[in-house]
Amino acid sequence: MPTGVPLPLRVGVAVFLNDAGKVNEAAGTYEASIDVRLRWRDPSLAFNAKEFGGDRQEFNSEQMVTQLRKMWNPRLTLANMVGTPSRTDGGLFIYANGTVEHIQRLRLTLDTKYRLNAFPFDTQALGVRLLSTRYTQNQIALVQDQSDINASGIKENLKISGWKTRRVDFAASGNRGWNGDTYPEISASFFIHREPYAHLFALLIPFLLTLLVPTIMTLYVKADIAPRMTLWGASILALIALNFTFSVRYSALGGDSLVQQLITIGFGYQLLLIAITSTFMNPQVGPKLFSEHVMAEIVAFLRWSVPIGLLALIITRSLLTAFS
């Protein structure tokens, strides 16, 4: 540890997101290019700026590795990194007053926890977790002052396919080690919001098409019960196939997602229309239930209320998912 500084030693942390992609909800990972800046003060490294001819010493990537071996550094770990970085660049700056800046640009894969309850209206946090595994909270403190806040953020006009970038937040915490000591940790969360429209069209168009033709045949076309029931049987098989397709494409979604709610609504709608086909729209059963005039009113009511009820239910569930 550096001498002549109060403990815990303050280590400033800044994280900047340069690029991101391959957001994989099923695997719980994403790829990113990030800049990580660590800043601390070590009085033993102070020097005379006039004698040196400048107020800071600079070390490039190769020189940085050698210099870091000779001096104290916090040796933080990227706790949620998957594998090793595919690319590493950076540098080291030592200022005349002993302030040290260690900057790394990393291209890597990180794991993160996706919350998909609000899919496809969800906002996700792409996390970067920096953890001290060597020094406890009594020895170092991971902090942010205004300089670190200014150096953190998201690249302007950064584009992630299917997403819009929002903001970055930081949260400091402690991680209990196996020996009972608490080690400092700081997490950067880069918030991105999903663009829902492509997913909504991909969900709703095939879903509604599986129900459209049988609904028309049941409510608006005079036909025998046999061809109507045949169409509903085909509709059930189509919805089962659609459910399988959605479960493969959106394998990370839970049972309470909008996708599963749509499938449940679809099966319920099919059951309702089969019951209507077998009773009110059945020439052999309908006249036995009510008089001709009453049946005419019931059929007229069903022709507009059933489709509108389906659309209203879909819109309601979508809005509840979006604003929950």
CSV table of C-alpha atoms in Angstrom, one decimal:
chain,number,residue,atom,x,y,z
A,1,MET,CA,0.0,0.0,0.0
A,2,PRO,CA,1.2,3.6,-0.7
A,3,THR,CA,2.6,5.3,2.4
A,4,GLY,CA,1.6,8.7,3.6
A,5,VAL,CA,-2.1,8.5,2.6
A,6,PRO,CA,-5.1,7.9,4.9
A,7,LEU,CA,-6.9,4.6,4.7
A,8,PRO,CA,-9.0,3.5,3.1
A,9,LEU,CA,-7.1,4.7,0.0
A,10,ARG,CA,-9.6,6.3,-2.4
A,11,VAL,CA,-9.5,4.8,-5.9
A,12,GLY,CA,-11.6,6.7,-8.5
A,13,VAL,CA,-13.4,4.6,-11.1
A,14,ALA,CA,-14.7,5.6,-14.5
A,15,VAL,CA,-16.2,3.3,-17.1
A,16,PHE,CA,-17.1,4.4,-20.7
A,17,LEU,CA,-19.0,2.3,-23.2
A,18,ASN,CA,-17.6,2.6,-26.7
A,19,ASP,CA,-19.5,-0.1,-28.4
A,20,ALA,CA,-21.9,-3.0,-27.6
A,21,GLY,CA,-23.5,-5.8,-29.5
A,22,LYS,CA,-24.6,-9.4,-29.5
A,23,VAL,CA,-27.0,-8.9,-26.6
A,24,ASN,CA,-27.9,-12.5,-25.9
A,25,GLU,CA,-30.8,-12.9,-23.4
A,26,ALA,CA,-30.7,-16.7,-23.5
A,27,ALA,CA,-27.0,-16.9,-22.6
A,28,GLY,CA,-27.1,-13.8,-20.3
A,29,THR,CA,-24.2,-12.2,-22.1
A,30,TYR,CA,-23.2,-9.3,-24.3
A,31,GLU,CA,-20.1,-8.1,-26.1
A,32,ALA,CA,-18.7,-4.6,-25.5
A,33,SER,CA,-15.7,-2.3,-25.9
A,34,ILE,CA,-15.2,-0.4,-22.7
A,35,ASP,CA,-12.7,2.1,-21.3
A,36,VAL,CA,-11.9,1.6,-17.6
A,37,ARG,CA,-10.0,4.3,-15.8
A,38,LEU,CA,-8.6,3.8,-12.3
A,39,ARG,CA,-7.2,6.8,-10.4
A,40,TRP,CA,-5.4,7.0,-7.1
A,41,ARG,CA,-2.6,8.9,-5.4
A,42,ASP,CA,0.8,7.5,-4.4
A,43,PRO,CA,3.1,10.2,-2.8
A,44,SER,CA,6.1,8.0,-3.4
A,45,LEU,CA,5.7,8.5,-7.1
A,46,ALA,CA,5.7,12.3,-7.0
A,47,PHE,CA,8.4,14.1,-9.0
A,48,ASN,CA,9.7,17.6,-9.8
A,49,ALA,CA,7.9,18.8,-12.9
A,50,LYS,CA,10.5,21.4,-13.7
A,51,GLU,CA,13.4,18.9,-13.6
A,52,PHE,CA,11.4,16.3,-15.5
A,53,GLY,CA,10.3,18.8,-18.2
A,54,GLY,CA,6.6,18.1,-17.8
A,55,ASP,CA,3.8,17.5,-15.3
A,56,ARG,CA,3.2,13.9,-16.1
A,57,GLN,CA,5.0,10.7,-17.2
A,58,GLU,CA,3.3,8.5,-19.9
A,59,PHE,CA,3.6,4.8,-20.4
A,60,ASN,CA,2.1,3.0,-23.4
A,61,SER,CA,0.7,-0.5,-23.4
A,62,GLU,CA,4.0,-2.4,-23.2
A,63,GLN,CA,5.7,0.1,-20.9
A,64,MET,CA,2.5,0.1,-18.7
A,65,VAL,CA,2.8,-3.6,-17.9
A,66,THR,CA,6.4,-3.2,-16.8
A,67,GLN,CA,5.8,-0.1,-14.7
A,68,LEU,CA,2.8,-1.6,-13.0
A,69,ARG,CA,5.0,-4.5,-11.8
A,70,LYS,CA,7.2,-1.9,-10.1
A,71,MET,CA,4.5,0.0,-8.2
A,72,TRP,CA,1.4,-0.5,-6.1
A,73,ASN,CA,-1.9,-0.7,-8.0
A,74,PRO,CA,-5.4,-1.8,-6.8
A,75,ARG,CA,-5.4,-4.9,-9.0
A,76,LEU,CA,-9.2,-4.8,-9.6
A,77,THR,CA,-10.9,-7.7,-11.3
A,78,LEU,CA,-13.8,-7.6,-13.8
A,79,ALA,CA,-16.0,-9.9,-11.9
A,80,ASN,CA,-18.5,-10.6,-14.7
A,81,MET,CA,-16.1,-11.0,-17.6
A,82,VAL,CA,-16.5,-14.2,-19.6
A,83,GLY,CA,-13.2,-15.7,-20.8
A,84,THR,CA,-10.4,-13.3,-21.6
A,85,PRO,CA,-10.5,-10.0,-23.5
A,86,SER,CA,-10.2,-10.4,-27.3
A,87,ARG,CA,-8.3,-7.0,-27.4
A,88,THR,CA,-6.5,-4.9,-24.7
A,89,ASP,CA,-5.0,-1.4,-25.1
A,90,GLY,CA,-4.3,1.3,-22.7
A,91,GLY,CA,-1.7,3.4,-20.9
A,92,LEU,CA,-0.5,4.7,-17.6
A,93,PHE,CA,-0.1,8.3,-16.5
A,94,ILE,CA,1.8,9.5,-13.4
A,95,TYR,CA,1.4,13.1,-12.5
A,96,ALA,CA,3.9,15.3,-10.6
A,97,ASN,CA,1.8,15.3,-7.4
A,98,GLY,CA,1.8,11.4,-7.3
A,99,THR,CA,-1.7,11.0,-8.9
A,100,VAL,CA,-1.8,7.8,-11.0
A,101,GLU,CA,-4.2,7.2,-13.9
A,102,HIS,CA,-4.4,3.6,-15.2
A,103,ILE,CA,-6.6,3.4,-18.4
A,104,GLN,CA,-7.5,0.2,-20.3
A,105,ARG,CA,-9.6,-0.2,-23.4
A,106,LEU,CA,-11.0,-3.7,-23.5
A,107,ARG,CA,-12.9,-5.7,-26.1
A,108,LEU,CA,-14.6,-8.5,-24.2
A,109,THR,CA,-17.7,-10.6,-23.4
A,110,LEU,CA,-19.5,-9.9,-20.1
A,111,ASP,CA,-22.4,-11.7,-18.4
A,112,THR,CA,-25.3,-9.8,-17.0
A,113,LYS,CA,-28.7,-10.5,-15.6
A,114,TYR,CA,-31.6,-9.7,-18.0
A,115,ARG,CA,-35.1,-9.0,-16.6
A,116,LEU,CA,-37.5,-10.0,-19.3
A,117,ASN,CA,-40.9,-9.7,-17.6
A,118,ALA,CA,-41.7,-6.6,-19.6
A,119,PHE,CA,-40.6,-8.0,-23.0
A,120,PRO,CA,-40.8,-6.5,-25.6
A,121,PHE,CA,-41.1,-3.1,-23.8
A,122,ASP,CA,-38.2,-3.8,-21.5
A,123,THR,CA,-35.2,-1.8,-20.4
A,124,GLN,CA,-32.0,-3.7,-19.6
A,125,ALA,CA,-28.9,-2.9,-17.7
A,126,LEU,CA,-25.6,-4.0,-19.3
A,127,GLY,CA,-23.4,-4.4,-16.2
A,128,VAL,CA,-19.7,-4.0,-15.6
A,129,ARG,CA,-18.6,-5.2,-12.2
A,130,LEU,CA,-15.2,-4.1,-10.8
A,131,LEU,CA,-14.2,-6.0,-7.7
A,132,SER,CA,-11.2,-5.9,-5.4
A,133,THR,CA,-10.1,-9.4,-4.5
A,134,ARG,CA,-6.9,-8.4,-2.7
A,135,TYR,CA,-7.7,-5.3,-0.6
A,136,THR,CA,-10.6,-5.0,1.8
A,137,GLN,CA,-12.9,-2.1,2.4
A,138,ASN,CA,-10.6,-1.0,5.3
A,139,GLN,CA,-7.7,-0.7,2.8
A,140,ILE,CA,-9.2,0.8,-0.4
A,141,ALA,CA,-12.5,2.5,-1.3
A,142,LEU,CA,-13.9,2.5,-4.8
A,143,VAL,CA,-15.4,6.0,-5.3
A,144,GLN,CA,-16.4,8.5,-7.9
A,145,ASP,CA,-15.8,12.3,-7.9
A,146,GLN,CA,-16.9,14.7,-10.6
A,147,SER,CA,-13.8,13.9,-12.7
A,148,ASP,CA,-14.8,10.2,-12.7
A,149,ILE,CA,-18.4,11.0,-13.5
A,150,ASN,CA,-17.4,13.2,-16.4
A,151,ALA,CA,-15.1,10.4,-17.8
A,152,SER,CA,-17.9,7.9,-17.6
A,153,GLY,CA,-20.8,7.5,-20.0
A,154,ILE,CA,-21.9,6.1,-23.4
A,155,LYS,CA,-20.5,7.0,-26.8
A,156,GLU,CA,-22.7,9.6,-28.5
A,157,ASN,CA,-24.8,8.1,-31.3
A,158,LEU,CA,-23.9,4.6,-30.3
A,159,LYS,CA,-26.1,2.2,-32.2
A,160,ILE,CA,-27.0,-1.3,-30.9
A,161,SER,CA,-29.2,-3.3,-33.2
A,162,GLY,CA,-32.8,-3.4,-31.8
A,163,TRP,CA,-31.9,-1.2,-28.8
A,164,LYS,CA,-31.7,2.5,-27.8
A,165,THR,CA,-29.1,3.6,-25.3
A,166,ARG,CA,-30.3,5.6,-22.2
A,167,ARG,CA,-27.8,6.4,-19.4
A,168,VAL,CA,-25.2,5.0,-17.1
A,169,ASP,CA,-25.5,4.5,-13.3
A,170,PHE,CA,-22.9,3.4,-10.7
A,171,ALA,CA,-23.5,1.6,-7.5
A,172,ALA,CA,-20.9,0.8,-4.8
A,173,SER,CA,-21.2,-2.3,-2.6
A,174,GLY,CA,-19.2,-4.8,-0.7
A,175,ASN,CA,-18.5,-8.5,-1.4
A,176,ARG,CA,-18.0,-10.8,1.5
A,177,GLY,CA,-15.0,-13.1,1.1
A,178,TRP,CA,-14.5,-16.6,2.3
A,179,ASN,CA,-12.4,-15.3,5.2
A,180,GLY,CA,-15.2,-13.0,6.4
A,181,ASP,CA,-13.6,-9.8,5.2
A,182,THR,CA,-15.6,-7.4,3.0
A,183,TYR,CA,-14.0,-6.5,-0.3
A,184,PRO,CA,-15.2,-3.3,-2.2
A,185,GLU,CA,-17.1,-3.6,-5.5
A,186,ILE,CA,-18.5,-1.0,-7.8
A,187,SER,CA,-20.9,-1.7,-10.7
A,188,ALA,CA,-21.6,0.3,-13.8
A,189,SER,CA,-25.0,-0.2,-15.4
A,190,PHE,CA,-25.5,0.9,-19.0
A,191,PHE,CA,-29.2,1.1,-19.6
A,192,ILE,CA,-30.6,0.2,-23.0
A,193,HIS,CA,-34.3,0.2,-24.1
A,194,ARG,CA,-35.6,-2.4,-26.5
A,195,GLU,CA,-37.3,-1.2,-29.7
A,196,PRO,CA,-40.5,-3.2,-29.5
A,197,TYR,CA,-42.2,-2.7,-32.8
A,198,ALA,CA,-40.4,-5.4,-34.8
A,199,HIS,CA,-41.1,-7.9,-32.0
A,200,LEU,CA,-44.8,-6.9,-31.8
A,201,PHE,CA,-45.3,-7.4,-35.5
A,202,ALA,CA,-43.5,-10.8,-35.4
A,203,LEU,CA,-45.7,-11.9,-32.5
A,204,LEU,CA,-49.1,-10.5,-33.5
A,205,ILE,CA,-49.3,-11.0,-37.2
A,206,PRO,CA,-48.9,-14.9,-37.2
A,207,PHE,CA,-50.9,-15.1,-34.0
A,208,LEU,CA,-53.9,-13.2,-35.5
A,209,LEU,CA,-53.6,-15.1,-38.8
A,210,THR,CA,-54.1,-18.4,-37.1
A,211,LEU,CA,-57.4,-17.2,-35.7
A,212,LEU,CA,-58.6,-15.0,-38.6
A,213,VAL,CA,-60.0,-17.6,-41.1
A,214,PRO,CA,-61.8,-19.8,-38.6
A,215,THR,CA,-63.4,-16.7,-37.0
A,216,ILE,CA,-64.7,-15.5,-40.4
A,217,MET,CA,-66.1,-18.9,-41.2
A,218,THR,CA,-67.8,-19.2,-37.8
A,219,LEU,CA,-69.3,-15.7,-37.5
A,220,TYR,CA,-69.8,-14.3,-40.9
A,221,VAL,CA,-70.2,-17.2,-43.4
A,222,LYS,CA,-73.1,-19.6,-43.6
A,223,ALA,CA,-71.6,-23.1,-43.6
A,224,ASP,CA,-72.1,-26.5,-42.0
A,225,ILE,CA,-70.6,-27.2,-38.7
A,226,ALA,CA,-68.2,-29.8,-40.1
A,227,PRO,CA,-66.0,-27.4,-42.2
A,228,ARG,CA,-66.0,-24.9,-39.3
A,229,MET,CA,-64.8,-27.5,-36.8
A,230,THR,CA,-62.1,-28.7,-39.3
A,231,LEU,CA,-60.8,-25.1,-39.6
A,232,TRP,CA,-60.7,-24.8,-35.8
A,233,GLY,CA,-58.8,-28.1,-35.6
A,234,ALA,CA,-56.3,-26.7,-38.1
A,235,SER,CA,-56.1,-23.4,-36.1
A,236,ILE,CA,-55.3,-25.3,-32.9
A,237,LEU,CA,-52.5,-27.2,-34.6
A,238,ALA,CA,-51.2,-23.9,-36.1
A,239,LEU,CA,-51.2,-22.3,-32.6
A,240,ILE,CA,-49.3,-25.2,-31.1
A,241,ALA,CA,-46.7,-24.9,-33.9
A,242,LEU,CA,-46.5,-21.1,-33.3
A,243,ASN,CA,-46.0,-21.7,-29.6
A,244,PHE,CA,-43.1,-24.0,-30.3
A,245,THR,CA,-41.6,-21.4,-32.7
A,246,PHE,CA,-41.9,-18.7,-30.1
A,247,SER,CA,-40.4,-20.9,-27.4
A,248,VAL,CA,-37.3,-21.5,-29.5
A,249,ARG,CA,-36.9,-17.9,-30.7
A,250,TYR,CA,-37.6,-16.4,-27.2
A,251,SER,CA,-36.2,-19.2,-25.1
A,252,ALA,CA,-35.1,-16.9,-22.3
A,253,LEU,CA,-38.7,-15.7,-21.6
A,254,GLY,CA,-40.6,-16.9,-18.5
A,255,GLY,CA,-44.1,-18.3,-18.3
A,256,ASP,CA,-45.5,-14.8,-17.4
A,257,SER,CA,-44.2,-13.1,-20.5
A,258,LEU,CA,-46.4,-11.4,-23.0
A,259,VAL,CA,-45.6,-14.2,-25.5
A,260,GLN,CA,-47.1,-16.8,-23.2
A,261,GLN,CA,-50.0,-14.6,-22.4
A,262,LEU,CA,-50.8,-14.3,-26.1
A,263,ILE,CA,-50.7,-18.1,-26.6
A,264,THR,CA,-53.0,-18.6,-23.6
A,265,ILE,CA,-55.4,-16.0,-24.9
A,266,GLY,CA,-55.3,-17.8,-28.3
A,267,PHE,CA,-56.2,-21.2,-26.8
A,268,GLY,CA,-58.9,-19.6,-24.7
A,269,TYR,CA,-60.3,-17.8,-27.8
A,270,GLN,CA,-60.3,-21.1,-29.8
A,271,LEU,CA,-62.2,-22.9,-27.0
A,272,LEU,CA,-64.8,-20.1,-26.8
A,273,LEU,CA,-65.3,-20.1,-30.6
A,274,ILE,CA,-65.6,-23.9,-30.7
A,275,ALA,CA,-68.3,-23.7,-28.0
A,276,ILE,CA,-70.1,-21.0,-30.0
A,277,THR,CA,-69.8,-23.1,-33.2
A,278,SER,CA,-71.2,-26.1,-31.4
A,279,THR,CA,-74.2,-24.2,-29.9
A,280,PHE,CA,-75.4,-20.8,-31.2
A,281,MET,CA,-74.0,-21.3,-34.7
A,282,ASN,CA,-75.1,-24.9,-35.0
A,283,PRO,CA,-78.3,-25.2,-37.0
A,284,GLN,CA,-79.3,-28.3,-35.1
A,285,VAL,CA,-78.7,-26.9,-31.6
A,286,GLY,CA,-79.4,-23.2,-31.8
A,287,PRO,CA,-83.1,-23.3,-32.5
A,288,LYS,CA,-83.6,-25.6,-29.5
A,289,LEU,CA,-82.0,-23.0,-27.2
A,290,PHE,CA,-83.8,-19.8,-28.1
A,291,SER,CA,-86.5,-18.6,-30.5
A,292,GLU,CA,-85.5,-17.4,-34.0
A,293,HIS,CA,-85.6,-13.7,-33.1
A,294,VAL,CA,-83.5,-14.1,-29.9
A,295,MET,CA,-81.0,-16.3,-31.8
A,296,ALA,CA,-80.7,-13.6,-34.5
A,297,GLU,CA,-79.9,-11.0,-31.8
A,298,ILE,CA,-77.4,-13.2,-30.1
A,299,VAL,CA,-75.6,-14.0,-33.4
A,300,ALA,CA,-75.5,-10.3,-34.3
A,301,PHE,CA,-74.0,-9.5,-30.9
A,302,LEU,CA,-71.4,-12.2,-31.2
A,303,ARG,CA,-70.3,-11.0,-34.6
A,304,TRP,CA,-69.0,-7.7,-33.3
A,305,SER,CA,-68.3,-8.4,-29.6
A,306,VAL,CA,-66.1,-11.5,-29.9
A,307,PRO,CA,-63.5,-10.0,-32.3
A,308,ILE,CA,-63.5,-6.7,-30.4
A,309,GLY,CA,-63.2,-8.5,-27.1
A,310,LEU,CA,-60.1,-10.4,-28.4
A,311,LEU,CA,-58.4,-7.2,-29.6
A,312,ALA,CA,-59.3,-5.4,-26.4
A,313,LEU,CA,-57.8,-8.2,-24.3
A,314,ILE,CA,-54.6,-8.2,-26.4
A,315,ILE,CA,-54.2,-4.4,-26.2
A,316,THR,CA,-54.9,-4.5,-22.4
A,317,ARG,CA,-52.3,-7.2,-21.7
A,318,SER,CA,-49.7,-5.4,-23.9
A,319,LEU,CA,-50.3,-2.1,-22.1
A,320,LEU,CA,-50.1,-3.7,-18.7
A,321,THR,CA,-46.8,-5.4,-19.7
A,322,ALA,CA,-45.4,-2.1,-21.1
A,323,PHE,CA,-46.2,-0.1,-18.0
A,324,SER,CA,-45.8,-2.7,-15.2
